[in-house]
XYZ file of C-alpha atoms in Angstrom:
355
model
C 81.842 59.306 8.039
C 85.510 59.131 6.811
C 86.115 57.869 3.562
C 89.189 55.764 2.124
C 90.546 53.818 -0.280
C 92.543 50.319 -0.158
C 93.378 47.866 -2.491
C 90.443 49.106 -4.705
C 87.906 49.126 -2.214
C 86.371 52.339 -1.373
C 85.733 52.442 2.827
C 83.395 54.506 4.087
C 83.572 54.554 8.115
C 80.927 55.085 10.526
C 81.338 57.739 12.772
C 80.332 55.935 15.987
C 79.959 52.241 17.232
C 77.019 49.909 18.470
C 79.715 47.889 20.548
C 79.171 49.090 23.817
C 75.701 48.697 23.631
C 76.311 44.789 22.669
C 76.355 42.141 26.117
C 79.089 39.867 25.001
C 77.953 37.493 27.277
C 74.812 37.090 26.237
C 74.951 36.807 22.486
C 71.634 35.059 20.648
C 73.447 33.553 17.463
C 73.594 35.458 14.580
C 71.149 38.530 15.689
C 73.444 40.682 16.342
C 76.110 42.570 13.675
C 78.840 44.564 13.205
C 79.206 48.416 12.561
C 80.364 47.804 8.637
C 79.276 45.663 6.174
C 81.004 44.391 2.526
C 79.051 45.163 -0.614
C 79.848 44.598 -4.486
C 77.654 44.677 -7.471
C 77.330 42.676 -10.613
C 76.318 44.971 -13.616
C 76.441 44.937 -17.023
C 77.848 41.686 -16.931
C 81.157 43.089 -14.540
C 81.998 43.432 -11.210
C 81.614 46.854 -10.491
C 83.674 49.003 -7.522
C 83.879 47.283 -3.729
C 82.783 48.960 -0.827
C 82.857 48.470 2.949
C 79.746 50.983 4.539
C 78.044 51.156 7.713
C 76.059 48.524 8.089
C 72.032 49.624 7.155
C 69.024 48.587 5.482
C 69.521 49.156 1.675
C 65.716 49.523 -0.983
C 64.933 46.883 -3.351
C 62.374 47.356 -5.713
C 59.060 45.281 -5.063
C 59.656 43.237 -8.663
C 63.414 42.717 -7.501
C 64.119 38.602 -9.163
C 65.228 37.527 -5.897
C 61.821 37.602 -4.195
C 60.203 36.067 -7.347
C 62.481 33.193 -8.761
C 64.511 32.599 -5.167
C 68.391 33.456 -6.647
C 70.158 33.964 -3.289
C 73.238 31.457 -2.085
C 74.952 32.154 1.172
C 78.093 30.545 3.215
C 78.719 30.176 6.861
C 82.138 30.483 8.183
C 83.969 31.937 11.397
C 86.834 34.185 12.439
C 88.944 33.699 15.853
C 91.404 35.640 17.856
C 93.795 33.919 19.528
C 96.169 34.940 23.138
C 97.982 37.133 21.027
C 95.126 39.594 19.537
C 95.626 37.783 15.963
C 93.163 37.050 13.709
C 92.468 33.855 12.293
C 90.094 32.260 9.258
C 89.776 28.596 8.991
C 89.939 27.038 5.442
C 88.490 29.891 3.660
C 89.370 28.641 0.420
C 86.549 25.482 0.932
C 84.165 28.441 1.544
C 85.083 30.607 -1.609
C 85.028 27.509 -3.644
C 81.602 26.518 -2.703
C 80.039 29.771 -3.204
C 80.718 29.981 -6.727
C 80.054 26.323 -7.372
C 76.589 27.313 -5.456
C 76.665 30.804 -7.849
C 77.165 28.477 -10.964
C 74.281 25.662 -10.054
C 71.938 29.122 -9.738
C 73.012 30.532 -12.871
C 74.790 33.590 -11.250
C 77.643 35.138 -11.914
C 80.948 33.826 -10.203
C 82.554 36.303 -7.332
C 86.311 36.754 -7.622
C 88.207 35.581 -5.385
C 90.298 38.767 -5.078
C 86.842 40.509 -4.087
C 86.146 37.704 -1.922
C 88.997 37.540 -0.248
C 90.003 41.252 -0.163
C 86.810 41.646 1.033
C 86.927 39.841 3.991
C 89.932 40.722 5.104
C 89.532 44.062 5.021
C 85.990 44.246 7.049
C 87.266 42.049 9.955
C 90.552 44.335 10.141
C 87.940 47.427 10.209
C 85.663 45.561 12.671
C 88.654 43.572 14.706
C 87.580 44.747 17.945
C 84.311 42.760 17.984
C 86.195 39.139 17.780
C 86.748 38.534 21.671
C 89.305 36.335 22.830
C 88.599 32.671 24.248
C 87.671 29.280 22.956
C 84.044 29.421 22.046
C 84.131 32.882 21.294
C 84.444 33.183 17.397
C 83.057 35.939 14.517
C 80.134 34.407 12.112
C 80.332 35.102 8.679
C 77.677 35.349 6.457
C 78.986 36.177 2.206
C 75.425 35.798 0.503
C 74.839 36.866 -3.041
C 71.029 37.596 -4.333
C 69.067 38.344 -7.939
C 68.805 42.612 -7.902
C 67.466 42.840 -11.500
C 63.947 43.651 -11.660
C 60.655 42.141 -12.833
C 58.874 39.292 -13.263
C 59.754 37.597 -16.174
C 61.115 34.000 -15.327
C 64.388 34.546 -16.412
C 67.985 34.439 -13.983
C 69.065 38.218 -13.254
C 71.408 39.838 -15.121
C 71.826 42.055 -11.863
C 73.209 40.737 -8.601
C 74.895 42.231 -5.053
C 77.345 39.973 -3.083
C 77.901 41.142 0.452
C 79.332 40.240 3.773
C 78.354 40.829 7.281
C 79.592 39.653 10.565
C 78.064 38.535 13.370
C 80.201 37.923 17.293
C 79.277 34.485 18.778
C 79.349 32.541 21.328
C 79.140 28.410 22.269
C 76.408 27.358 20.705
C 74.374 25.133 22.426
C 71.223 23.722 21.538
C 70.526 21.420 24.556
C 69.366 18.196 24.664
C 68.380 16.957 20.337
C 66.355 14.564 19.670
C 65.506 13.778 16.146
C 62.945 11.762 13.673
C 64.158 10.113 10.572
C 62.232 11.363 7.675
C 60.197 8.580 6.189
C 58.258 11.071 3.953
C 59.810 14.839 3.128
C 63.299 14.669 1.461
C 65.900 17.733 2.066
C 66.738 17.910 -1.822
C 66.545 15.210 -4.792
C 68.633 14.113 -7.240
C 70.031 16.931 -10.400
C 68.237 19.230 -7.673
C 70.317 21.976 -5.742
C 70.871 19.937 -2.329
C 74.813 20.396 -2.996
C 74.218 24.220 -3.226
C 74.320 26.811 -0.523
C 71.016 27.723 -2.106
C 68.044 29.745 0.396
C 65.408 27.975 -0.796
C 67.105 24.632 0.685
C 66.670 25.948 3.698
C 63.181 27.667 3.407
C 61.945 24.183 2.290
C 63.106 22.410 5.590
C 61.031 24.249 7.976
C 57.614 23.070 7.091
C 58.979 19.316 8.122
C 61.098 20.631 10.548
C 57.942 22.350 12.206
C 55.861 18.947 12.558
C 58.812 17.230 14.397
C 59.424 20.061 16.630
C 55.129 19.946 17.525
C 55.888 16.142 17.960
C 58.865 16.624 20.487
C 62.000 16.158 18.346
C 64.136 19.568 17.875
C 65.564 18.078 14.134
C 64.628 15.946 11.496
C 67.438 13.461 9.862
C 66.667 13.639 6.155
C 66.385 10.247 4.111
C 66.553 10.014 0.760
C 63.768 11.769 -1.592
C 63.656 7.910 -3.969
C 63.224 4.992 -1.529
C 63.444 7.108 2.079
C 65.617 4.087 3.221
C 69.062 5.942 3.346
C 70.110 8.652 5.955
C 71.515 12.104 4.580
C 71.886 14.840 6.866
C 70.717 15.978 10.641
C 68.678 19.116 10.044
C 70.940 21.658 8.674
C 74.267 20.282 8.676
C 75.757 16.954 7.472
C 75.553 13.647 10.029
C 77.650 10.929 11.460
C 77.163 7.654 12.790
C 79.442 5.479 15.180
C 78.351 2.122 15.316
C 81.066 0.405 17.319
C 84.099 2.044 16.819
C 83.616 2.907 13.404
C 82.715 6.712 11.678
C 79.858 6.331 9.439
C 78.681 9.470 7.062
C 77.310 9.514 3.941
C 79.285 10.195 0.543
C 78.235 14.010 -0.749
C 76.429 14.038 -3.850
C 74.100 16.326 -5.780
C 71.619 15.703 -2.590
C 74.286 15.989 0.364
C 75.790 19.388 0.788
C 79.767 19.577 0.771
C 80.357 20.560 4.505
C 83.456 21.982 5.260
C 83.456 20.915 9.067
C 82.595 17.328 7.631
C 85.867 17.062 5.265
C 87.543 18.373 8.174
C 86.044 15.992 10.796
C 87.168 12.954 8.644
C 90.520 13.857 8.862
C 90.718 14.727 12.282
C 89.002 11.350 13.128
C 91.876 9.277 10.445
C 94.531 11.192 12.094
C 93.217 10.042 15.313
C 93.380 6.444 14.529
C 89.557 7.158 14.201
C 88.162 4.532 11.748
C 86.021 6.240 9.443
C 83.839 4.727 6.429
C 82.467 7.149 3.587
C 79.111 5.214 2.437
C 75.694 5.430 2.387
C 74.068 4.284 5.527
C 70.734 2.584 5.825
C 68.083 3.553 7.835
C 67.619 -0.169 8.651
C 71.014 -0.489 9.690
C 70.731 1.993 12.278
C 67.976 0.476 13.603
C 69.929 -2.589 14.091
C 72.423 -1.417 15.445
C 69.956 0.905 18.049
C 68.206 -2.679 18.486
C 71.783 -4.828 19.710
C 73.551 -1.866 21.223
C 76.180 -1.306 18.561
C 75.134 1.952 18.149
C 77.182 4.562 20.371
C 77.103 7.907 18.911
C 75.214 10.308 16.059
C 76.212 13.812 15.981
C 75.833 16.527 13.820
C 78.393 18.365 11.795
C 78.166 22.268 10.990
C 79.985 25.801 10.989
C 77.816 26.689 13.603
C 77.497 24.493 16.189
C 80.717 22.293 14.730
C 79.644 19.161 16.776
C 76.034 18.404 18.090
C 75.360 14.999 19.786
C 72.041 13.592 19.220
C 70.416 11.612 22.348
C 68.093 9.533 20.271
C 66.374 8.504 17.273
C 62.559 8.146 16.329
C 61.634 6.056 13.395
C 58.028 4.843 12.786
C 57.008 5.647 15.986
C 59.458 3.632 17.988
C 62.335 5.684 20.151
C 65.536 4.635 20.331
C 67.646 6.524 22.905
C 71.331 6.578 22.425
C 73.777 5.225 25.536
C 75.885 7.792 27.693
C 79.540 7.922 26.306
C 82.330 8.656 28.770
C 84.498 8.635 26.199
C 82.662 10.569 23.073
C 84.330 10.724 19.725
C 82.331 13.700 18.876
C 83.696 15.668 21.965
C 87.180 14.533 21.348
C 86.675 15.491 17.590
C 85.407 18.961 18.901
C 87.868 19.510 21.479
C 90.401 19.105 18.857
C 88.798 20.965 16.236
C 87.942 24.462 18.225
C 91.460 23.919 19.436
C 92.926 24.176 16.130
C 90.622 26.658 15.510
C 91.771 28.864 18.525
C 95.303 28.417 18.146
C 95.484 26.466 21.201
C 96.819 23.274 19.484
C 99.754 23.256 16.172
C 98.013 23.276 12.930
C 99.902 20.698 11.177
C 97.263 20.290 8.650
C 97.272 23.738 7.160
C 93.771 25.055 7.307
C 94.653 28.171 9.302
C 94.793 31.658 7.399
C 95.739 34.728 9.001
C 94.220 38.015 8.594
């Protein structure tokens, strides 16, 4: 290993590569990572010294607060090369800020944005050569934080680690989704952590998430946790609804997490003459509009997949099954999007940061 330093982070090379034992062109999302990995502790109430390492299994100690009392927050963003071999993020400042409005809601300690950012930058320079080229080709990455003090007392951590690591991805696709509107289990509840990027959102989806998958549907859209009678999110990432030619999505809130894909979608859609309204939406409403075929569209909105159509509905037993759209306004949202994205199309909107 060869050892360095820049802009205060110490980086520590390794010697040889994994990436020409990685088939690019059959990637299963996010399984597969990079040779370095992005590591800074919190101690004794600082940020101590950055480092980018190979990337390894590191020891926690069995009492370590994050297995206990569930402090851990993570963000999901993506990387891109375009024709010309540069590197691009995409709004990175929505991603920074939401971490550490996540870090504050778990009582933990705020990351800088100089080692945030720094950070970043630095590991995809080292580990450039794993972003391929091509529109659907992108680099996942995952900045998590978690609790490193030790024992059991139920107390927040006064110790903490904040790293990065990268994963290379393709298209996602997840086939055909169908989904079941929630009339029971809730994704978060109000003055709960549903606006965070919290783990233990995500750990308490999979139980429901389970029973609709042994009952056919691949997601669950949540309602929400007080009268079940308003629709919140499509599994894992915020939801929208066309019902004629209007853009439905719910407002965010302490229950609704603050997607960046969604802000972005709803500007897309406004600058595309797209009308869009920012309300809640009734579960009774869609129904309707399933019922006298006003309903055209629901698709779901993440850093992952960006766009995912749903086909159709379930909601106390009875299946609704959405119409075909030649003309899709999620697919035209996406198009646009990943073109941005990819440099393919101007950026007139300024959300794209080179490395």
């Amino acid at each position: 290993m060869s050892t360095t330093q820049t802009n205060k982070i110490e980086i520590i090379e390794s010697l040889t590569s994994k990436i020409k034992e990685v088939n690019f062109d059959n990637l299963s999302f996010g399984s597969v990572f990079t040779d370095h990995l992005f590591e800074c502790d919190f101690t004794n109430g600082e940020w101590q010294k950055p480092v980018i390492k190979p990337y390894a299994p590191f020891l926690l100690d069995p009492s370590t607060r994050v297995f206990h009392y569930g402090q851990a927050i993570f963000e999901g963003m993506k990387a891109y090369k375009d024709t010309d071999d540069a590197v691009w993020l995409f709004r990175p400042d929505e991603n920074y800020n939401r971490f550490n409005k996540s870090a504050v809601r778990m009582a933990m300690p705020e990351v800088p944005e100089e080692i945030f950012m720094n950070g970043l930058h630095q590991l995809l320079q080292l580990d450039e050569a794993w972003i391929k080229k091509g529109k659907g080709n992108a680099m996942y990455i995952r900045p998590f934080m978690i609790a490193t003090g030790t024992g059991v007392i139920a107390n927040p951590s006064n110790d903490y680690k904040f790293m990065i690591i990268l994963s290379p991805v393709t298209s996602y696709y997840s086939g055909d989704v169908k989904v079941l509107i929630a009339e029971h289990f809730s994704r978060a509840a109000n003055g709960g952590i549903g606006a965070a990027k919290a783990a233990g959102n995500y750990g308490a989806q999979f139980y429901p998430t389970v029973l609709a998958n042994a009952a056919g549907f691949q997601q669950v859209i949540w309602t929400d946790d007080a009268t079940h009678t308003k629709l919140e999110e499509a599994g894992t990432m915020n939801v929208f609804f066309r019902i004629n030619d209007t853009l439905l999505t719910a407002p965010v809130s302490e229950r609704i997490l603050d997607g960046v894909t969604r802000k972005t979608l709803i500007d897309l859609a406004k600058s595309e003459g797209i009308e869009v309204e920012i309300r809640p939406v009734l579960v009774s409403e869609l129904v309707e509009a399933a019922k006298n075929g006003t309903l055209k569209e629901i698709f779901g909105a993440g850093t992952a997949a960006v766009v995912s159509p749903i086909s159709g509905f379930s909601y106390q037993d009875v299946y609704f099954e959405l119409p075909k759209i030649e003309k899709s306004v999620a697919i035209q949202l996406k198009d646009k999007l990943t073109n941005i994205q990819n440099k393919l199309e101007k950026d007139t909107f300024g959300w794209t940061v080179k490395i």
